[in-house]
Coordinates of C-alpha atoms and ligand atoms in Angstrom, one line a residue:
X1 CA -2.5 24.4 9.0
X2 CA -1.1 20.9 8.8
X3 CA 2.5 20.3 7.6
X4 CA 3.5 16.8 6.7
X5 CA 7.2 16.6 7.3
X6 CA 7.4 13.2 5.6
X7 CA 6.3 14.8 2.4
X8 CA 9.0 17.5 2.4
X9 CA 12.4 17.4 0.7
X10 CA 15.5 18.3 2.7
X11 CA 15.5 21.8 1.0
X12 CA 11.8 22.3 1.8
X13 CA 12.4 21.4 5.4
X14 CA 15.4 23.8 5.5
X15 CA 13.2 26.6 4.3
X16 CA 10.5 25.9 6.8
X17 CA 13.0 25.8 9.7
X18 CA 14.5 29.1 8.6
X19 CA 11.1 30.8 8.3
X20 CA 10.3 29.5 11.8
X21 CA 13.4 31.2 13.1
X22 CA 15.3 28.0 14.2
X23 CA 19.0 27.5 13.6
X24 CA 19.7 26.0 10.2
X25 CA 21.4 22.9 11.5
X26 CA 18.1 21.7 13.0
X27 CA 16.6 21.1 9.5
X28 CA 18.9 18.2 8.9
X29 CA 18.1 16.6 12.2
X30 CA 14.3 17.0 11.6
X31 CA 14.6 15.7 8.0
X32 CA 16.6 12.7 9.2
X33 CA 14.0 11.9 11.8
X34 CA 11.1 12.3 9.4
X35 CA 12.8 9.9 7.0
X36 CA 12.7 7.3 9.7
X37 CA 9.1 8.0 10.4
X38 CA 9.6 9.4 13.9
X39 CA 6.8 11.6 15.3
X40 CA 7.8 15.1 16.2
X41 CA 7.4 14.5 20.0
X42 CA 10.0 11.7 19.7
X43 CA 12.7 13.7 17.9
X44 CA 14.9 13.5 21.0
X45 CA 17.9 15.6 19.9
X46 CA 15.6 18.7 19.5
X47 CA 14.9 20.8 22.6
X48 CA 11.5 20.1 24.0
X49 CA 10.3 23.6 23.4
X50 CA 11.2 23.3 19.7
X51 CA 9.2 20.1 19.4
X52 CA 6.3 21.8 21.0
X53 CA 6.5 24.8 18.7
X54 CA 6.7 22.5 15.6
X55 CA 3.6 20.7 16.8
X56 CA 1.8 24.0 17.4
X57 CA 2.8 25.0 13.8
X58 CA 1.0 21.9 12.6
X59 CA 4.1 19.8 11.7
X60 CA 3.6 16.1 11.9
X61 CA 5.1 12.8 10.9
X62 CA 2.6 10.0 10.6
X63 CA 3.3 6.5 9.3
X64 CA 0.4 4.2 8.3
X65 CA -0.3 1.5 10.9
X66 CA -0.4 -2.2 10.2
X67 CA -4.0 -3.3 10.1
X68 CA -3.3 -6.8 8.8
X69 CA 0.0 -8.5 7.8
X70 CA 0.3 -11.7 5.8
X71 CA 3.6 -13.6 5.2
X72 CA 3.8 -16.1 2.4
X73 CA 5.1 -19.5 3.6
X74 CA 6.2 -20.2 0.0
X75 CA 8.4 -17.2 -0.9
X76 CA 8.4 -14.8 2.1
X77 CA 6.4 -12.1 0.3
X78 CA 4.8 -9.9 2.9
X79 CA 1.5 -8.2 2.3
X80 CA 0.3 -5.3 4.4
X81 CA -3.1 -3.8 4.8
X82 CA -2.2 -0.3 6.1
X83 CA -4.5 2.1 7.9
X84 CA -3.9 5.8 7.1
X85 CA -4.4 8.8 9.5
X86 CA -8.0 9.3 8.4
X87 CA -8.8 5.6 8.7
X88 CA -8.6 4.8 4.9
X89 CA -7.1 1.5 4.0
X90 CA -4.4 0.8 1.4
X91 CA -2.2 -2.2 0.5
X92 CA 1.5 -2.7 0.1
X93 CA 3.6 -5.8 -0.6
X94 CA 7.3 -6.5 0.1
X95 CA 8.9 -9.0 -2.3
X96 CA 12.2 -10.6 -1.5
X97 CA 14.5 -11.1 -4.3
X98 CA 18.1 -12.3 -4.3
X99 CA 19.3 -8.8 -5.1
X100 CA 17.3 -7.0 -2.5
X101 CA 13.8 -6.2 -1.2
X102 CA 11.3 -4.4 -3.4
X103 CA 8.1 -2.8 -2.2
X104 CA 4.9 -2.5 -4.2
X105 CA 3.2 0.7 -3.1
X106 CA -0.3 2.1 -3.5
X107 CA -0.8 5.6 -5.0
X108 CA -4.5 6.2 -4.3
X109 CA -7.3 5.0 -2.0
X110 CA -9.3 3.0 -4.6
X111 CA -9.1 3.8 -8.3
X112 CA -11.3 5.3 -11.0
X113 CA -9.8 3.7 -14.0
X114 CA -12.4 0.9 -14.0
X115 CA -10.3 -2.0 -15.5
X116 CA -12.8 -4.8 -15.6
X117 CA -10.4 -7.5 -14.2
X118 CA -9.0 -5.5 -11.3
X119 CA -10.1 -5.6 -7.7
X120 CA -8.7 -2.2 -6.8
X121 CA -11.3 -0.4 -8.8
X122 CA -14.4 -2.4 -7.6
X123 CA -15.5 0.2 -5.2
X124 CA -14.3 3.2 -7.1
X125 CA -12.0 6.0 -6.1
X126 CA -11.9 7.6 -2.7
X127 CA -8.9 10.0 -2.7
X128 CA -5.4 10.5 -3.8
X129 CA -2.5 9.7 -1.5
X130 CA -0.1 12.5 -0.6
X131 CA 3.6 12.1 -1.4
X132 CA 4.2 11.5 2.4
X133 CA 1.6 8.8 2.4
X134 CA 3.2 7.0 -0.5
X135 CA 6.6 7.3 1.1
X136 CA 5.2 6.3 4.5
X137 CA 4.5 2.8 3.1
X138 CA 8.1 2.2 2.4
X139 CA 9.3 3.5 5.8
X140 CA 6.6 1.6 7.7
X141 CA 7.5 -1.7 6.0
X142 CA 11.2 -1.1 6.6
X143 CA 10.6 -0.4 10.3
X144 CA 8.3 -3.3 10.7
X145 CA 10.6 -5.8 8.9
X146 CA 13.9 -4.4 10.2
X147 CA 15.5 -4.4 6.8
X148 CA 16.4 -2.1 4.0
X149 CA 14.2 -1.8 1.0
X150 CA 16.2 -1.1 -2.2
X151 CA 13.5 -1.1 -4.9
X152 CA 10.1 0.4 -5.4
X153 CA 7.3 -0.5 -7.8
X154 CA 4.2 1.7 -8.1
X155 CA 1.9 -1.2 -8.9
X156 CA -0.4 -1.3 -5.9
X157 CA -3.8 0.2 -5.6
X158 CA -4.5 3.3 -7.8
X159 CA -3.3 4.8 -11.0
X160 CA -0.1 6.8 -10.3
X161 CA -0.5 9.1 -13.3
X162 CA -4.0 10.0 -12.1
X163 CA -2.3 11.4 -9.1
X164 CA 0.5 13.1 -11.0
X165 CA 1.9 15.8 -8.7
X166 CA 2.0 13.6 -5.6
X167 CA 3.5 10.7 -7.5
X168 CA 6.4 12.8 -8.9
X169 CA 7.0 14.4 -5.5
X170 CA 7.2 10.9 -4.0
X171 CA 9.6 9.8 -6.7
X172 CA 11.9 12.7 -6.0
X173 CA 11.7 12.1 -2.2
X174 CA 12.3 8.4 -2.3
X175 CA 15.3 8.7 -4.6
X176 CA 16.9 11.7 -2.9
X177 CA 20.3 11.1 -1.4
X178 CA 19.2 12.8 1.9
X179 CA 16.0 10.7 1.8
X180 CA 15.7 7.0 1.4
X181 CA 18.2 7.2 -1.4
X182 CA 16.6 4.4 -3.5
X183 CA 18.1 4.8 -7.0
X184 CA 15.7 5.8 -9.7
X185 CA 16.9 2.8 -11.7
X186 CA 15.4 0.6 -9.0
X187 CA 12.0 2.2 -9.3
X188 CA 9.2 1.3 -11.7
X189 CA 6.0 3.1 -12.3
X190 CA 3.0 1.2 -13.8
X191 CA 0.2 2.9 -15.7
X192 CA -2.9 1.8 -17.5
X193 CA -2.0 4.3 -20.2
X194 CA -2.7 7.8 -19.1
X195 CA -1.1 9.4 -22.2
X196 CA -0.8 13.0 -21.1
X197 CA 0.9 11.8 -17.9
X198 CA 3.4 9.7 -19.8
X199 CA 4.3 12.7 -21.9
X200 CA 4.7 14.9 -18.9
X201 CA 6.8 12.3 -17.1
X202 CA 9.1 12.1 -20.0
X203 CA 10.2 15.7 -19.2
X204 CA 10.8 15.1 -15.5
X205 CA 14.4 13.8 -15.8
X206 CA 13.6 10.8 -13.6
X207 CA 15.4 7.7 -14.9
X208 CA 12.8 5.3 -13.6
X209 CA 11.4 2.3 -15.5
X210 CA 8.0 2.8 -17.0
X211 CA 5.6 -0.2 -17.2
X212 CA 2.6 0.1 -19.4
X213 CA -0.4 -2.2 -18.7
X214 CA -1.4 -3.0 -22.2
X215 CA -3.5 -6.2 -22.1
X216 CA -4.7 -5.9 -25.6
X217 CA -3.4 -4.0 -28.6
X218 CA -6.7 -3.9 -30.5
X219 CA -8.4 -0.6 -29.6
X220 CA -12.0 -1.9 -29.8
X221 CA -11.2 -4.9 -27.7
X222 CA -9.1 -3.0 -25.2
X223 CA -12.1 -0.7 -24.6
X224 CA -14.1 -3.6 -23.3
X225 CA -11.6 -4.4 -20.5
X226 CA -9.9 -1.0 -20.0
X227 CA -12.1 2.1 -20.1
X228 CA -9.1 4.4 -20.3
X229 CA -9.0 3.3 -24.0
X230 CA -12.1 5.5 -24.6
X231 CA -9.8 8.5 -23.8
X232 CA -6.7 7.3 -25.6
X233 CA -6.6 4.8 -28.4
X234 CA -3.9 2.1 -28.4
X235 CA -2.2 4.0 -31.3
X236 CA -2.0 7.2 -29.2
X237 CA -0.7 5.2 -26.3
X238 CA 2.1 3.5 -28.3
X239 CA 3.0 6.9 -29.8
X240 CA 3.4 8.3 -26.3
X241 CA 5.6 5.3 -25.4
X242 CA 7.8 5.9 -28.4
X243 CA 8.1 9.6 -27.5
X244 CA 8.9 8.6 -23.9
X245 CA 11.7 6.3 -25.0
X246 CA 13.1 9.0 -27.4
X247 CA 13.2 11.6 -24.6
X248 CA 14.5 9.4 -21.8
X249 CA 16.3 6.5 -23.4
X250 CA 14.7 4.3 -20.8
X251 CA 13.2 1.0 -22.0
X252 CA 9.5 0.4 -21.3
X253 CA 8.1 -2.8 -20.1
X254 CA 4.6 -3.8 -21.4
X255 CA 2.5 -5.8 -19.0
X256 CA 0.0 -8.2 -20.5
X257 CA -2.4 -10.0 -18.2
X258 CA -3.6 -13.2 -19.9
X259 CA -7.4 -13.7 -19.5
X260 CA -8.8 -17.0 -20.8
X261 CA -10.6 -16.5 -24.2
X262 CA -10.4 -12.7 -24.0
X263 CA -6.9 -11.8 -25.1
X264 CA -4.8 -15.0 -25.0
X265 CA -5.3 -16.6 -28.5
X266 CA -2.6 -17.0 -31.2
X267 CA -4.5 -14.3 -33.1
X268 CA -3.9 -11.9 -30.2
X269 CA -0.3 -12.8 -29.9
X270 CA 0.2 -12.0 -33.6
X271 CA -1.7 -8.8 -33.4
X272 CA 0.3 -7.8 -30.3
X273 CA 3.7 -8.4 -32.0
X274 CA 2.7 -6.6 -35.1
X275 CA 1.0 -3.7 -33.3
X276 CA 4.0 -3.1 -31.0
X277 CA 6.5 -3.1 -33.9
X278 CA 4.2 -0.8 -36.0
X279 CA 3.6 1.6 -33.1
X280 CA 7.1 1.7 -31.6
X281 CA 9.3 1.4 -34.6
X282 CA 12.4 -0.7 -35.2
X283 CA 14.8 1.0 -32.8
X284 CA 13.0 0.7 -29.6
X285 CA 13.7 -2.4 -27.5
X286 CA 10.4 -4.1 -26.6
X287 CA 9.8 -6.3 -23.6
X288 CA 6.5 -7.9 -22.8
X289 CA 5.8 -9.3 -19.3
X290 CA 3.1 -11.9 -19.4
X291 CA 1.0 -12.2 -16.2
X292 CA -1.5 -15.0 -15.8
X293 CA -4.7 -13.3 -14.4
X294 CA -5.3 -13.6 -10.7
X295 CA -8.9 -14.6 -10.5
X296 CA -11.1 -12.0 -8.8
X297 CA -14.2 -13.6 -7.4
X298 CA -16.3 -10.6 -8.3
X299 CA -15.2 -10.6 -11.9
X300 CA -16.2 -13.1 -14.5
X301 CA -12.7 -13.6 -15.9
X302 CA -10.5 -16.6 -15.6
X303 CA -6.8 -17.0 -16.0
X304 CA -5.4 -18.6 -19.1
X305 CA -4.3 -22.2 -19.0
X306 CA -0.6 -22.9 -18.5
X307 CA -0.5 -24.2 -22.1
X308 CA -2.1 -21.0 -23.5
X309 CA 0.4 -18.9 -21.6
X310 CA 3.4 -20.7 -23.0
X311 CA 2.0 -20.8 -26.5
X312 CA 1.4 -17.0 -26.3
X313 CA 5.0 -16.5 -25.1
X314 CA 6.3 -18.7 -27.9
X315 CA 4.3 -16.9 -30.5
X316 CA 5.7 -13.5 -29.4
X317 CA 9.3 -14.8 -29.3
X318 CA 8.9 -16.3 -32.8
X319 CA 8.0 -12.8 -34.0
X320 CA 11.1 -11.3 -32.4
X321 CA 9.4 -9.9 -29.3
X322 CA 11.2 -10.5 -26.0
X323 CA 8.6 -12.0 -23.6
X324 CA 8.8 -13.4 -20.1
X325 CA 6.2 -14.8 -17.8
X326 CA 5.9 -13.2 -14.4
X327 CA 6.5 -15.5 -11.5
X328 CA 3.5 -15.3 -9.1
X329 CA 4.7 -14.1 -5.7
X330 CA 2.8 -14.8 -2.5
X331 CA 0.2 -17.1 -4.1
X332 CA -0.9 -18.3 -0.7
X333 CA -1.6 -14.8 0.7
X334 CA -3.5 -13.3 -2.2
X335 CA -0.7 -10.8 -2.7
X336 CA -2.3 -9.3 -5.8
X337 CA -3.4 -5.8 -5.6
X338 CA -6.7 -4.5 -4.2
X339 CA -8.1 -7.8 -2.9
X340 CA -7.3 -7.4 0.8
X341 CA -8.7 -3.9 1.0
X342 CA -11.8 -5.0 -0.9
X343 CA -12.4 -7.9 1.5
X344 CA -11.8 -5.7 4.5
X345 CA -14.3 -3.1 3.3
X346 CA -16.9 -5.8 2.6
X347 CA -16.5 -7.2 6.1
X348 CA -16.7 -3.7 7.6
X349 CA -19.8 -3.0 5.6
X350 CA -21.4 -6.2 6.7
X351 CA -20.6 -5.4 10.3
X352 CA -22.1 -1.9 10.0
X353 CA -25.2 -3.4 8.3
X354 CA -25.6 -5.9 11.1
X355 CA -25.1 -3.3 13.8
X356 CA -27.7 -1.1 12.1
X357 CA -30.1 -4.0 11.8
X358 CA -29.7 -4.5 15.5
X359 CA -30.5 -1.0 16.6
X360 CA -33.3 -0.7 14.0
X361 CA -36.4 -2.6 15.3
X362 CA -37.7 -4.8 12.5
X363 CA -40.8 -3.4 10.8
Ligands
LIG401 N1 -2.9 1.5 -12.3 C1 -1.6 1.0 -12.6 C2 -0.9 0.3 -11.5 C3 -1.7 -0.7 -10.7 S1 -2.1 -2.3 -11.3 C4 -1.7 0.1 -13.9 O1 -2.8 -0.1 -14.3 O2 -0.7 -0.3 -14.4 C5 -0.7 -3.3 -11.5 C6 -0.8 -4.3 -12.6 O3 -1.7 -5.4 -12.2 C7 -1.4 -3.8 -13.9 O4 -0.7 -4.2 -15.0 C8 -2.8 -4.3 -13.8 O5 -3.4 -4.3 -15.1 C9 -2.6 -5.7 -13.2 N2 -3.8 -6.4 -12.7 C10 -4.9 -5.8 -12.2 N3 -5.8 -6.8 -11.8 C11 -5.2 -8.0 -12.1 C12 -5.6 -9.3 -11.9 N4 -6.7 -9.7 -11.4 N5 -4.7 -10.3 -12.3 C13 -3.5 -9.9 -12.9 N6 -3.1 -8.7 -13.0 C14 -3.9 -7.7 -12.7

């Protein structure tokens, strides 16, 4: 059996250590080492025999390794292509703000949500990340950069609510005082609108910020760009958001990626403002975050013009909807999600094809 110490809370580690017959105080040492990403063999304040027994029990701590690292010369954003224990690739990005460093983590290898404008889903879904693998991204980035990360956004590759158990386990680990101790108020989770997941999350007592990737408020049109809308209509999604706010008191941020000619007209702005008010009611504070699309070469969508972006924002504000335009971080390093992994897999596939062509004699 394999036991991922990185994916265990302090209490779970204590239970394991007790069952293994070790003195209770060892659990704290082991958990502290795991939180730094230190492999069992290097937990130097444990007796050698204990490290050996732990290894024989199947205990391990494994951080992702850096396969590629890009640093933006413009704003210092760091983008990682990480390699997991089984060779799968994921991406993370560290963004440097005045008030601290925030990491954007992946929750799955690939994605099965199928959003038409997104690079993460181009090659489908491979597997879920474990809680330890999501946490490992934060620790690996901290270790590599030699700084403390004080905020987390789950906005990398994957749909966190399509990997519900591991996502919630990760949120508890990363915010735990005996773990990385990153306050839930500095954590955001972004979802394409998995309604049953939103309703479940509302009951977890985790005061994180929920971001909902909306991108269109007209159900029939949203279906064209976000297949999840076939499962849940926009009306059902907004009802879940309203319930989430009622249960948690946490405001929700609505992400709206502007795609030229698809969802960026004055008509769409008006429908968005009216739809949000109708669906969420008068009491709920509403914030819309506008994101000009990052062009994905494989997709036939283009970003809205700067003029269309500001007109869209103005139209929302005039209708009483609070709207900001997201600053694009790391524009020189392609910091948007999914693209590095996609490129790398393409290159790998080409290399494999070439290698196979060489061993296979031409017909
Ligand atoms: N699956 C989750 C989290 C990952 S995506 C979700 O859908 O929210 C993080 C954000 O980037 C989402 O709002 C997503 O819609 C957006 N996004 C995806 N591709 C994009 C692109 N090419 N340009 C701009 N934003 C994009």
